Short mmCIF file of C-alpha atoms and ligand atoms in Angstrom, two decimals:
data_model
loop_
_atom_site.label_atom_id
_atom_site.label_comp_id
_atom_site.label_asym_id
_atom_site.label_seq_id
_atom_site.Cartn_x
_atom_site.Cartn_y
_atom_site.Cartn_z
CA UNK A 22 107.09 -35.01 34.42
CA UNK A 23 104.30 -37.55 34.76
CA UNK A 24 100.97 -37.93 32.92
CA UNK A 25 99.20 -34.63 32.54
CA UNK A 26 95.48 -34.51 33.48
CA UNK A 27 93.23 -32.06 31.81
CA UNK A 28 89.51 -31.47 32.32
CA UNK A 29 86.67 -29.12 33.23
CA UNK A 30 85.68 -28.86 36.88
CA UNK A 31 82.53 -27.40 38.39
CA UNK A 32 83.25 -25.72 41.75
CA UNK A 33 81.01 -24.21 44.34
CA UNK A 34 81.78 -20.70 45.50
CA UNK A 35 81.36 -19.53 49.11
CA UNK A 36 78.09 -17.74 48.28
CA UNK A 37 76.63 -20.98 47.00
CA UNK A 38 76.91 -20.08 43.30
CA UNK A 39 79.02 -22.26 41.09
CA UNK A 40 81.82 -21.60 38.66
CA UNK A 41 83.66 -23.66 36.08
CA UNK A 42 87.40 -23.99 35.64
CA UNK A 43 89.37 -25.54 32.87
CA UNK A 44 92.09 -27.37 34.77
CA UNK A 45 95.42 -28.87 33.75
CA UNK A 46 97.34 -30.80 36.46
CA UNK A 47 101.00 -31.55 35.83
CA UNK A 48 102.77 -33.99 38.18
CA UNK A 49 106.54 -33.65 38.75
CA UNK A 50 108.18 -37.00 39.47
CA UNK A 51 111.16 -38.29 41.49
CA UNK A 52 113.71 -40.35 39.67
CA UNK A 53 111.82 -43.46 40.92
CA UNK A 54 108.67 -42.22 39.24
CA UNK A 55 106.73 -41.03 42.30
CA UNK A 56 105.22 -37.53 42.08
CA UNK A 57 106.70 -35.02 44.50
CA UNK A 58 104.62 -32.04 43.47
CA UNK A 59 101.75 -31.02 41.20
CA UNK A 60 101.19 -27.82 39.35
CA UNK A 61 97.63 -26.94 38.46
CA UNK A 62 96.82 -24.35 35.81
CA UNK A 63 93.23 -23.15 35.92
CA UNK A 64 91.19 -20.87 33.70
CA UNK A 65 87.78 -19.66 34.72
CA UNK A 66 85.46 -20.76 31.91
CA UNK A 67 82.14 -19.98 33.64
CA UNK A 68 81.01 -17.49 30.99
CA UNK A 69 81.76 -19.90 28.14
CA UNK A 70 80.00 -22.69 30.00
CA UNK A 71 76.91 -20.54 30.52
CA UNK A 72 76.79 -19.79 26.80
CA UNK A 73 77.15 -23.46 26.06
CA UNK A 74 74.28 -24.25 28.41
CA UNK A 75 72.07 -21.70 26.65
CA UNK A 76 73.02 -23.10 23.26
CA UNK A 77 72.40 -26.62 24.48
CA UNK A 78 69.03 -25.68 25.88
CA UNK A 79 68.15 -23.89 22.62
CA UNK A 80 68.98 -27.03 20.70
CA UNK A 81 66.77 -29.15 22.92
CA UNK A 82 64.01 -26.81 24.07
CA UNK A 83 61.26 -25.26 22.05
CA UNK A 84 61.79 -21.50 22.61
CA UNK A 85 58.09 -20.65 22.43
CA UNK A 86 56.59 -23.17 24.84
CA UNK A 87 59.75 -24.17 26.74
CA UNK A 88 58.77 -27.78 26.17
CA UNK A 89 61.35 -30.32 25.02
CA UNK A 90 61.59 -30.21 21.24
CA UNK A 91 62.04 -32.99 18.72
CA UNK A 92 65.82 -33.26 19.41
CA UNK A 93 65.31 -33.72 23.09
CA UNK A 94 62.57 -36.18 22.41
CA UNK A 95 65.00 -38.31 20.38
CA UNK A 96 67.66 -37.99 23.08
CA UNK A 97 65.14 -38.93 25.74
CA UNK A 98 64.01 -41.97 23.79
CA UNK A 99 67.62 -43.14 23.47
CA UNK A 100 68.19 -42.74 27.20
CA UNK A 101 65.22 -44.78 28.33
CA UNK A 102 65.85 -48.03 30.24
CA UNK A 103 64.60 -50.85 28.09
CA UNK A 104 62.36 -52.72 30.49
CA UNK A 105 60.26 -55.31 28.80
CA UNK A 106 56.73 -56.35 29.62
CA UNK A 107 55.79 -52.83 30.50
CA UNK A 108 53.16 -50.82 28.72
CA UNK A 109 54.17 -47.57 27.05
CA UNK A 110 51.52 -45.24 25.64
CA UNK A 111 51.97 -42.53 23.03
CA UNK A 112 49.48 -39.68 22.64
CA UNK A 113 49.71 -37.69 19.42
CA UNK A 114 48.01 -34.30 19.62
CA UNK A 115 47.16 -31.79 16.95
CA UNK A 116 45.18 -28.64 17.68
CA UNK A 117 41.97 -28.28 15.68
CA UNK A 118 41.51 -25.43 13.17
CA UNK A 119 44.72 -23.84 14.44
CA UNK A 120 45.49 -22.49 10.97
CA UNK A 121 42.24 -20.51 11.07
CA UNK A 122 43.42 -18.79 14.26
CA UNK A 123 46.71 -17.81 12.63
CA UNK A 124 44.89 -16.66 9.49
CA UNK A 125 42.19 -14.70 11.28
CA UNK A 126 43.97 -13.29 14.33
CA UNK A 127 47.64 -13.33 13.32
CA UNK A 128 50.69 -15.33 14.40
CA UNK A 129 50.95 -13.59 17.79
CA UNK A 130 47.55 -14.97 18.71
CA UNK A 131 48.62 -18.41 17.46
CA UNK A 132 51.81 -18.23 19.55
CA UNK A 133 49.90 -17.19 22.66
CA UNK A 134 47.56 -20.16 22.26
CA UNK A 135 50.46 -22.57 21.78
CA UNK A 136 52.14 -21.29 24.93
CA UNK A 137 49.02 -21.59 27.05
CA UNK A 138 48.15 -24.97 25.55
CA UNK A 139 51.64 -26.26 26.43
CA UNK A 140 51.20 -25.15 30.04
CA UNK A 141 47.79 -26.71 30.23
CA UNK A 142 49.22 -29.97 28.86
CA UNK A 143 51.92 -30.00 31.52
CA UNK A 144 49.22 -29.46 34.13
CA UNK A 145 47.42 -32.63 33.02
CA UNK A 146 50.50 -34.87 33.29
CA UNK A 147 52.50 -36.59 36.01
CA UNK A 148 56.24 -36.31 36.77
CA UNK A 149 57.05 -39.45 34.82
CA UNK A 150 55.15 -38.47 31.69
CA UNK A 151 57.07 -36.84 28.87
CA UNK A 152 55.59 -34.12 26.71
CA UNK A 153 57.29 -32.54 23.71
CA UNK A 154 56.37 -30.11 20.98
CA UNK A 155 57.13 -31.66 17.64
CA UNK A 156 56.63 -28.49 15.66
CA UNK A 157 53.64 -26.44 14.54
CA UNK A 158 50.61 -27.33 16.60
CA UNK A 159 51.69 -30.91 17.21
CA UNK A 160 52.61 -32.45 20.56
CA UNK A 161 53.65 -35.95 21.58
CA UNK A 162 53.15 -37.31 25.07
CA UNK A 163 54.68 -40.55 26.28
CA UNK A 164 53.19 -42.26 29.34
CA UNK A 165 55.42 -44.89 30.90
CA UNK A 166 53.40 -45.75 33.96
CA UNK A 167 52.12 -49.10 32.81
CA UNK A 168 48.79 -47.32 32.51
CA UNK A 169 45.63 -49.29 31.93
CA UNK A 170 43.05 -48.14 29.42
CA UNK A 171 40.88 -46.45 32.03
CA UNK A 172 43.65 -44.21 33.32
CA UNK A 173 44.72 -43.33 29.77
CA UNK A 174 41.13 -42.35 29.00
CA UNK A 175 41.08 -40.15 32.10
CA UNK A 176 44.27 -38.37 31.06
CA UNK A 177 43.01 -37.88 27.48
CA UNK A 178 39.65 -36.54 28.71
CA UNK A 179 41.40 -34.13 31.07
CA UNK A 180 43.55 -32.86 28.17
CA UNK A 181 40.52 -32.38 25.91
CA UNK A 182 38.75 -30.46 28.63
CA UNK A 183 41.65 -28.17 29.48
CA UNK A 184 42.74 -27.46 25.92
CA UNK A 185 39.13 -26.67 25.02
CA UNK A 186 38.87 -23.92 27.63
CA UNK A 187 38.85 -20.33 26.28
CA UNK A 188 42.15 -18.54 25.59
CA UNK A 189 42.53 -14.84 26.09
CA UNK A 190 44.54 -12.80 23.61
CA UNK A 191 44.42 -9.06 23.15
CA UNK A 192 41.25 -8.84 25.31
CA UNK A 193 39.55 -11.33 23.05
CA UNK A 194 38.43 -14.86 23.84
CA UNK A 195 39.72 -17.41 21.35
CA UNK A 196 38.89 -21.08 21.18
CA UNK A 197 40.59 -24.18 19.99
CA UNK A 198 40.24 -27.88 20.68
CA UNK A 199 42.54 -30.80 20.07
CA UNK A 200 42.44 -34.16 18.33
CA UNK A 201 44.25 -36.94 20.13
CA UNK A 202 45.44 -40.27 18.76
CA UNK A 203 46.49 -42.93 21.26
CA UNK A 204 48.57 -46.03 20.79
CA UNK A 205 49.78 -48.35 23.56
CA UNK A 206 51.87 -51.48 23.54
CA UNK A 207 54.29 -53.63 25.54
CA UNK A 208 57.98 -52.84 25.16
CA UNK A 209 59.38 -55.67 23.04
CA UNK A 210 61.92 -58.07 24.53
CA UNK A 211 64.77 -57.51 22.04
CA UNK A 212 66.73 -54.60 23.45
CA UNK A 213 67.87 -53.03 20.22
CA UNK A 214 64.40 -52.58 18.76
CA UNK A 215 63.28 -50.02 21.36
CA UNK A 216 63.68 -47.12 18.89
CA UNK A 217 61.65 -48.88 16.26
CA UNK A 218 59.07 -49.82 18.86
CA UNK A 219 58.56 -46.16 19.82
CA UNK A 220 58.62 -45.04 16.19
CA UNK A 221 55.82 -47.40 15.28
CA UNK A 222 53.93 -46.53 18.48
CA UNK A 223 54.03 -42.87 17.45
CA UNK A 224 53.14 -43.64 13.84
CA UNK A 225 50.07 -45.52 15.05
CA UNK A 226 49.14 -42.71 17.42
CA UNK A 227 49.44 -40.32 14.48
CA UNK A 228 47.09 -42.48 12.38
CA UNK A 229 44.58 -42.53 15.25
CA UNK A 230 44.90 -38.74 15.56
CA UNK A 231 43.85 -38.38 11.88
CA UNK A 232 40.90 -40.60 12.66
CA UNK A 233 39.86 -38.26 15.50
CA UNK A 234 40.22 -35.30 13.12
CA UNK A 235 38.13 -36.90 10.42
CA UNK A 236 35.39 -37.50 12.94
CA UNK A 237 35.22 -33.82 13.72
CA UNK A 238 38.09 -33.29 16.19
CA UNK A 239 37.91 -32.48 19.92
CA UNK A 240 38.11 -36.18 20.77
CA UNK A 241 40.55 -38.97 21.37
CA UNK A 242 40.77 -42.20 19.53
CA UNK A 243 42.75 -45.39 20.12
CA UNK A 244 44.69 -46.87 17.24
CA UNK A 245 43.38 -50.15 15.89
CA UNK A 246 44.10 -52.58 13.06
CA UNK A 247 41.32 -51.24 10.88
CA UNK A 248 42.91 -47.77 10.81
CA UNK A 249 46.26 -49.33 9.98
CA UNK A 250 44.73 -51.24 7.11
CA UNK A 251 43.01 -48.16 5.70
CA UNK A 252 46.26 -46.23 5.97
CA UNK A 253 48.24 -48.98 4.27
CA UNK A 254 45.66 -49.25 1.48
CA UNK A 255 45.61 -45.47 0.94
CA UNK A 256 49.39 -45.48 0.82
CA UNK A 257 49.34 -48.19 -1.86
CA UNK A 258 46.64 -46.35 -3.83
CA UNK A 259 48.55 -43.11 -3.66
CA UNK A 260 51.72 -44.81 -4.88
CA UNK A 261 50.03 -46.58 -7.78
CA UNK A 262 47.78 -43.73 -8.88
CA UNK A 263 50.75 -41.44 -9.47
CA UNK A 264 51.68 -43.54 -12.52
CA UNK A 265 48.13 -44.36 -13.61
CA UNK A 266 47.85 -41.71 -16.34
CA UNK A 267 51.21 -42.66 -17.83
CA UNK A 268 50.33 -46.33 -17.77
CA UNK A 269 46.97 -45.72 -19.47
CA UNK A 270 45.14 -47.29 -16.58
CA UNK A 271 42.20 -44.87 -16.66
CA UNK A 272 39.17 -45.36 -18.87
CA UNK A 273 35.82 -43.62 -19.09
CA UNK A 274 32.46 -45.40 -19.05
CA UNK A 275 29.10 -43.88 -19.88
CA UNK A 276 25.73 -44.29 -18.16
CA UNK A 277 22.69 -43.37 -20.28
CA UNK A 278 20.31 -40.64 -19.11
CA UNK A 279 16.69 -41.21 -20.09
CA UNK A 280 13.82 -38.81 -20.72
CA UNK A 281 11.06 -40.14 -18.42
CA UNK A 282 8.25 -38.85 -20.63
CA UNK A 283 9.12 -40.87 -23.71
CA UNK A 284 11.81 -43.30 -22.40
CA UNK A 285 14.33 -42.03 -24.97
CA UNK A 286 18.01 -41.76 -24.16
CA UNK A 287 18.98 -38.11 -24.17
CA UNK A 288 22.56 -38.27 -23.14
CA UNK A 289 25.03 -39.93 -20.79
CA UNK A 290 27.12 -39.30 -17.71
CA UNK A 291 30.82 -40.00 -18.10
CA UNK A 292 32.30 -41.92 -15.15
CA UNK A 293 35.97 -42.57 -14.54
CA UNK A 294 37.31 -46.10 -14.08
CA UNK A 295 40.75 -47.13 -12.81
CA UNK A 296 42.05 -50.61 -13.47
CA UNK A 297 45.42 -50.92 -11.76
CA UNK A 298 48.03 -53.54 -12.64
CA UNK A 299 48.38 -54.59 -8.97
CA UNK A 300 45.17 -53.59 -7.21
CA UNK A 301 42.69 -54.39 -10.00
CA UNK A 302 39.55 -52.32 -10.44
CA UNK A 303 39.40 -49.66 -7.71
CA UNK A 304 36.02 -47.93 -7.13
CA UNK A 305 35.90 -44.16 -7.81
CA UNK A 306 34.62 -43.46 -4.30
CA UNK A 307 37.93 -44.83 -3.06
CA UNK A 308 40.39 -43.35 -5.56
CA UNK A 309 38.84 -39.92 -6.28
CA UNK A 310 39.55 -38.70 -2.70
CA UNK A 311 43.16 -39.86 -3.14
CA UNK A 312 43.46 -37.88 -6.39
CA UNK A 313 41.99 -34.89 -4.57
CA UNK A 314 44.41 -35.23 -1.69
CA UNK A 315 47.54 -35.51 -3.84
CA UNK A 316 46.38 -32.86 -6.30
CA UNK A 317 46.41 -35.17 -9.31
CA UNK A 318 42.67 -34.63 -9.76
CA UNK A 319 43.58 -31.52 -11.80
CA UNK A 320 45.59 -33.26 -14.58
CA UNK A 321 43.38 -36.36 -14.44
CA UNK A 322 40.25 -34.20 -14.59
CA UNK A 323 41.68 -32.43 -17.64
CA UNK A 324 42.34 -35.79 -19.26
CA UNK A 325 38.71 -36.86 -18.60
CA UNK A 326 37.34 -33.66 -20.16
CA UNK A 327 39.59 -34.04 -23.21
CA UNK A 328 38.70 -37.74 -23.62
CA UNK A 329 34.97 -37.16 -23.23
CA UNK A 330 34.84 -34.11 -25.51
CA UNK A 331 36.68 -35.88 -28.31
CA UNK A 332 34.45 -38.96 -27.88
CA UNK A 333 31.37 -36.76 -28.10
CA UNK A 334 32.73 -35.08 -31.22
CA UNK A 335 33.39 -38.52 -32.71
CA UNK A 336 29.77 -39.55 -32.04
CA UNK A 337 28.51 -36.41 -33.70
CA UNK A 338 30.61 -37.08 -36.76
CA UNK A 339 29.19 -40.60 -36.84
CA UNK A 340 25.71 -39.06 -36.68
CA UNK A 341 25.04 -40.61 -33.31
CA UNK A 342 22.58 -38.30 -31.68
CA UNK A 343 23.23 -37.56 -28.07
CA UNK A 344 21.91 -34.27 -26.71
CA UNK A 345 24.42 -33.92 -23.90
CA UNK A 346 27.36 -35.48 -22.24
CA UNK A 347 27.83 -34.91 -18.51
CA UNK A 348 31.20 -34.83 -16.77
CA UNK A 349 31.79 -34.80 -12.99
CA UNK A 350 34.19 -32.11 -11.86
CA UNK A 351 35.78 -32.25 -8.41
CA UNK A 352 35.70 -29.09 -6.26
CA UNK A 353 39.49 -28.96 -6.43
CA UNK A 354 39.52 -29.00 -10.22
CA UNK A 355 36.64 -26.49 -10.28
CA UNK A 356 38.59 -24.09 -8.06
CA UNK A 357 41.85 -24.51 -9.99
CA UNK A 358 42.70 -21.16 -11.50
CA UNK A 359 43.34 -22.64 -14.96
CA UNK A 360 40.11 -24.61 -15.06
CA UNK A 361 38.20 -22.32 -17.44
CA UNK A 362 41.23 -21.72 -19.68
CA UNK A 363 41.97 -25.45 -19.88
CA UNK A 364 38.36 -26.20 -20.75
CA UNK A 365 38.36 -23.51 -23.46
CA UNK A 366 41.45 -25.11 -25.02
CA UNK A 367 39.91 -28.58 -24.88
CA UNK A 368 36.73 -27.35 -26.57
CA UNK A 369 38.83 -25.62 -29.24
CA UNK A 370 41.03 -28.61 -29.86
CA UNK A 371 38.22 -31.14 -30.02
CA UNK A 372 35.98 -28.67 -31.87
CA UNK A 373 33.03 -29.73 -29.73
CA UNK A 374 30.17 -27.27 -29.53
CA UNK A 375 30.12 -26.28 -25.82
CA UNK A 376 26.34 -26.59 -25.58
CA UNK A 377 26.65 -30.38 -25.67
CA UNK A 378 28.75 -30.44 -22.53
CA UNK A 379 27.32 -30.38 -19.00
CA UNK A 380 29.55 -30.04 -15.95
CA UNK A 381 28.36 -31.76 -12.75
CA UNK A 382 29.41 -30.16 -9.49
CA UNK A 383 28.33 -30.97 -5.95
CA UNK A 384 26.64 -28.69 -3.46
CA UNK A 385 29.87 -28.48 -1.48
CA UNK A 386 31.56 -26.86 -4.49
CA UNK A 387 29.19 -23.89 -4.50
CA UNK A 388 29.18 -23.21 -0.77
CA UNK A 389 31.62 -20.38 -1.31
CA UNK A 390 29.10 -18.55 -3.47
CA UNK A 391 31.35 -15.62 -4.41
CA UNK A 392 34.09 -17.60 -6.14
CA UNK A 393 31.85 -20.35 -7.41
CA UNK A 394 29.37 -17.99 -9.07
CA UNK A 395 32.25 -16.43 -11.01
CA UNK A 396 33.33 -19.80 -12.39
CA UNK A 397 29.73 -20.86 -13.09
CA UNK A 398 29.20 -17.63 -15.01
CA UNK A 399 32.41 -18.26 -16.96
CA UNK A 400 31.12 -21.72 -17.86
CA UNK A 401 27.78 -20.28 -18.96
CA UNK A 402 29.57 -17.69 -21.08
CA UNK A 403 31.41 -20.50 -22.80
CA UNK A 404 28.04 -22.10 -23.47
CA UNK A 405 28.60 -25.06 -21.12
CA UNK A 406 25.69 -26.32 -18.97
CA UNK A 407 25.99 -26.77 -15.22
CA UNK A 408 24.28 -29.29 -13.00
CA UNK A 409 24.23 -29.83 -9.25
CA UNK A 410 25.00 -33.46 -8.47
CA UNK A 411 23.81 -35.50 -5.47
CA UNK A 412 21.37 -32.72 -4.65
CA UNK A 413 19.88 -32.89 -1.16
CA UNK A 414 22.93 -34.30 0.58
CA UNK A 415 24.76 -31.00 1.01
CA UNK A 416 23.95 -27.75 2.66
CA UNK A 417 22.53 -25.62 -0.12
CA UNK A 418 18.90 -24.68 -0.24
CA UNK A 419 16.89 -24.28 -3.39
CA UNK A 420 16.52 -20.55 -2.88
CA UNK A 421 20.30 -20.31 -2.63
CA UNK A 422 20.60 -22.06 -5.99
CA UNK A 423 18.20 -19.54 -7.51
CA UNK A 424 21.02 -17.00 -7.45
CA UNK A 425 23.13 -19.15 -9.73
CA UNK A 426 22.59 -19.81 -13.43
CA UNK A 427 22.25 -23.56 -13.01
CA UNK A 428 20.56 -25.82 -15.56
CA UNK A 429 20.01 -29.13 -13.83
CA UNK A 430 19.45 -30.69 -10.40
CA UNK A 431 20.30 -34.35 -9.89
CA UNK A 432 18.36 -35.81 -6.96
CA UNK A 433 20.66 -38.01 -4.92
CA UNK A 434 20.16 -41.76 -5.12
CA UNK A 435 19.48 -41.99 -1.37
CA UNK A 436 16.12 -40.21 -1.83
CA UNK A 437 15.18 -42.48 -4.73
CA UNK A 438 16.07 -45.52 -2.55
CA UNK A 439 13.74 -44.14 0.13
CA UNK A 440 10.79 -43.88 -2.28
CA UNK A 441 10.02 -47.50 -1.49
CA UNK A 442 10.08 -46.66 2.22
CA UNK A 443 7.74 -43.64 2.40
CA UNK A 444 10.52 -41.19 1.67
CA UNK A 445 8.56 -39.53 -1.11
CA UNK A 446 8.20 -36.21 0.63
CA UNK A 447 11.78 -35.08 0.09
CA UNK A 448 11.90 -36.32 -3.49
CA UNK A 449 8.56 -34.62 -4.22
CA UNK A 450 9.69 -31.37 -2.71
CA UNK A 451 12.89 -31.35 -4.73
CA UNK A 452 11.08 -32.25 -7.96
CA UNK A 453 8.31 -29.70 -7.62
CA UNK A 454 10.46 -26.85 -6.34
CA UNK A 455 13.18 -27.63 -8.89
CA UNK A 456 10.62 -27.47 -11.68
CA UNK A 457 9.20 -24.21 -10.32
CA UNK A 458 12.67 -22.71 -10.43
CA UNK A 459 13.05 -23.89 -14.03
CA UNK A 460 15.72 -26.47 -13.42
CA UNK A 461 15.80 -29.71 -15.30
CA UNK A 462 15.38 -32.42 -12.64
CA UNK A 463 17.10 -35.81 -12.96
CA UNK A 464 16.51 -38.72 -10.58
CA UNK A 465 19.65 -40.75 -9.94
CA UNK A 466 19.95 -44.45 -9.18
CA UNK A 467 16.56 -45.71 -10.38
CA UNK A 468 16.57 -49.47 -9.85
CA UNK A 469 12.94 -50.58 -9.89
CA UNK A 470 9.81 -50.18 -11.95
CA UNK A 471 7.93 -48.88 -8.89
CA UNK A 472 10.44 -46.10 -8.44
CA UNK A 473 10.19 -45.25 -12.13
CA UNK A 474 6.37 -45.20 -12.06
CA UNK A 475 6.38 -42.93 -9.07
CA UNK A 476 8.87 -40.50 -10.63
CA UNK A 477 6.88 -40.45 -13.85
CA UNK A 478 3.74 -39.58 -11.87
CA UNK A 479 5.62 -36.69 -10.28
CA UNK A 480 6.67 -35.59 -13.77
CA UNK A 481 10.36 -35.76 -12.99
CA UNK A 482 12.06 -34.89 -16.27
CA UNK A 483 14.84 -37.42 -16.57
CA UNK A 484 16.29 -40.48 -14.88
CA UNK A 485 19.39 -42.56 -14.64
CA UNK A 486 20.01 -45.91 -12.98
CA UNK A 487 20.58 -49.62 -13.22
CA UNK A 488 16.90 -50.07 -14.15
CA UNK A 489 17.78 -48.59 -17.55
CA UNK A 490 21.44 -49.44 -17.78
CA UNK A 491 24.68 -49.73 -15.85
CA UNK A 492 27.58 -47.59 -17.07
CA UNK A 493 29.02 -49.04 -20.31
CA UNK A 494 32.28 -48.70 -22.20
CA UNK A 495 32.30 -46.52 -25.32
CA UNK A 496 31.85 -49.35 -27.82
CA UNK A 497 28.76 -50.63 -25.95
CA UNK A 498 27.15 -47.22 -25.73
CA UNK A 499 28.02 -46.50 -29.36
CA UNK A 500 26.21 -49.71 -30.30
CA UNK A 501 23.22 -48.79 -28.12
CA UNK A 502 22.90 -45.43 -29.82
CA UNK A 503 23.36 -46.89 -33.28
CA UNK A 504 20.34 -49.14 -32.66
CA UNK A 505 18.11 -46.20 -31.69
P1 C2E B 617 27.97 -39.73 -9.04
O1 C2E B 617 28.41 -38.60 -9.89
O2 C2E B 617 26.78 -39.51 -8.17
O3 C2E B 617 27.71 -40.93 -10.04
C1 C2E B 617 26.68 -41.85 -9.95
C2 C2E B 617 27.19 -43.10 -9.32
O4 C2E B 617 26.08 -43.95 -9.05
C3 C2E B 617 28.10 -43.90 -10.25
O5 C2E B 617 28.99 -44.62 -9.45
C4 C2E B 617 27.11 -44.86 -10.90
O6 C2E B 617 27.72 -46.02 -11.42
C5 C2E B 617 26.23 -45.17 -9.72
N1 C2E B 617 24.89 -45.59 -10.13
C6 C2E B 617 24.17 -45.15 -11.17
N2 C2E B 617 22.96 -45.75 -11.18
C7 C2E B 617 22.92 -46.59 -10.13
C8 C2E B 617 21.94 -47.49 -9.59
O7 C2E B 617 20.86 -47.66 -10.12
N3 C2E B 617 22.28 -48.17 -8.46
C9 C2E B 617 23.47 -48.03 -7.85
N4 C2E B 617 23.73 -48.74 -6.77
N5 C2E B 617 24.42 -47.18 -8.33
C10 C2E B 617 24.14 -46.47 -9.44
P2 C2E B 617 30.55 -44.62 -9.70
O8 C2E B 617 30.84 -44.70 -11.14
O9 C2E B 617 31.11 -45.66 -8.81
O10 C2E B 617 31.00 -43.19 -9.23
C11 C2E B 617 30.92 -42.81 -7.91
C12 C2E B 617 31.22 -41.35 -7.75
O11 C2E B 617 32.58 -41.08 -8.06
C13 C2E B 617 30.42 -40.46 -8.67
O12 C2E B 617 29.15 -40.26 -8.12
C14 C2E B 617 31.27 -39.22 -8.70
O13 C2E B 617 31.04 -38.44 -7.56
C15 C2E B 617 32.67 -39.81 -8.62
N6 C2E B 617 33.19 -39.86 -9.98
C16 C2E B 617 33.05 -40.83 -10.92
N7 C2E B 617 33.69 -40.47 -12.04
C17 C2E B 617 34.23 -39.24 -11.82
C18 C2E B 617 35.01 -38.33 -12.61
O14 C2E B 617 35.28 -38.55 -13.81
N8 C2E B 617 35.44 -37.18 -12.02
C19 C2E B 617 35.09 -36.88 -10.73
N9 C2E B 617 35.53 -35.74 -10.22
N10 C2E B 617 34.35 -37.71 -9.97
C20 C2E B 617 33.92 -38.87 -10.51
MG1 MG B 618 27.57 -37.41 -11.20
#
């Protein structure tokens, strides 16, 4: 007996269909070693093969949209010829407000939209383009046609237009749009880095997609170095800020608030500072959004409240007279379900009389009036004061605020800046209407004597700004108050 051959063979039947056989061929040999006959043993394995094909296609195809899934995408990437000096473009797509569709109309509606969107995407692409669903409402498209910027823009515009067309589900018209991030580059010359090349191409397209989202969605955006730098910086900040509380890198500074009638300091606003071992002093406008994104604003915000309340109690024991201390509270901390309970405990532990504490929230925080009015009422019941910060930059109107038991309005610095450039009308309106509604009105960011004179003429109650003092650390402000 000679060498046995074994394998699977695909045969065509007379009717044109095909069938599979598992075949073993055994050669019988002469004494000299030449085969004189073969025996073939065959099993029909068509059914098994069909199952295997289904399983294979399930592993590589997204069952909902029938698009290649992430596995197939990886396989496809590995199979690509590595031609250099050719431009490859990645488009990263994410549908806008897709979660709202699922939440409001149910998952069936969401699925129907995904299916239609996938078909529409296919309709915008050429044979050589590759589109895959990466999961959720995310799609990646790879263009390998050496496309120039103009043709990429045309494809992206066509996608935006088609995805933005109405979808019909259950006799209702639903709408969604998409945000697209685009990254294009030459295939590098070293063969083995093709995977990494595509990975970074997609990562950059993803960054650009976030940029499109942040600018309101329903648009495409090319990746550029600036976005990469912002992303890298945010990554560093996120990494470092996670240890900041443990490393005692946070401090609180205090900016005096002045009564404009008699120029006396009535209180101070507490402002958070972060001095990191690697990055140095990072401005709050940069790190507060990071704390909000990673959720750490809740424990850090608690720490600020505890620090400020015990500082205020210390001042009172030292007979330093400050009428109020104001603390900024982020919308995320404000909406945290333990916020009121945590604050109660802090007030108990520090033994600070709640009436000395004022919480500053922004207009955005109170947009959802139902939940916010509950928390504001809870604060008032504790005896804590509430002020609306950066007033005039958000969406709330004064009449809207009338429904809430608010104590203070802080006019945003931008209106005070504009006082020198005939922007009095807005500031005047806020001051006079605020006073009519019995709010205390504070002007923020006063920098010049002219601004101060004007605000005094308008009988604005209080002011804050570099004209009086920059924020100071607690020993400086203690000294300032001791001299009063
Ligand atoms: P904000 O609450 O509107 O605070 C006022 C900001 O204006 C402070 O900036 C303050 O230093 C600055 N400022 C005050 N007077 C003047 C002036 O005359 N000229 C100029 N150019 N600026 C003035 P800061 O400390 O950088 O804080 C920025 C923002 O970060 C704050 O705006 C607040 O929204 C947020 N923030 C600061 N500390 C905290 C905190 O403890 N918790 C929360 N959630 N947010 C905070
Ligand atoms: Mg503030």
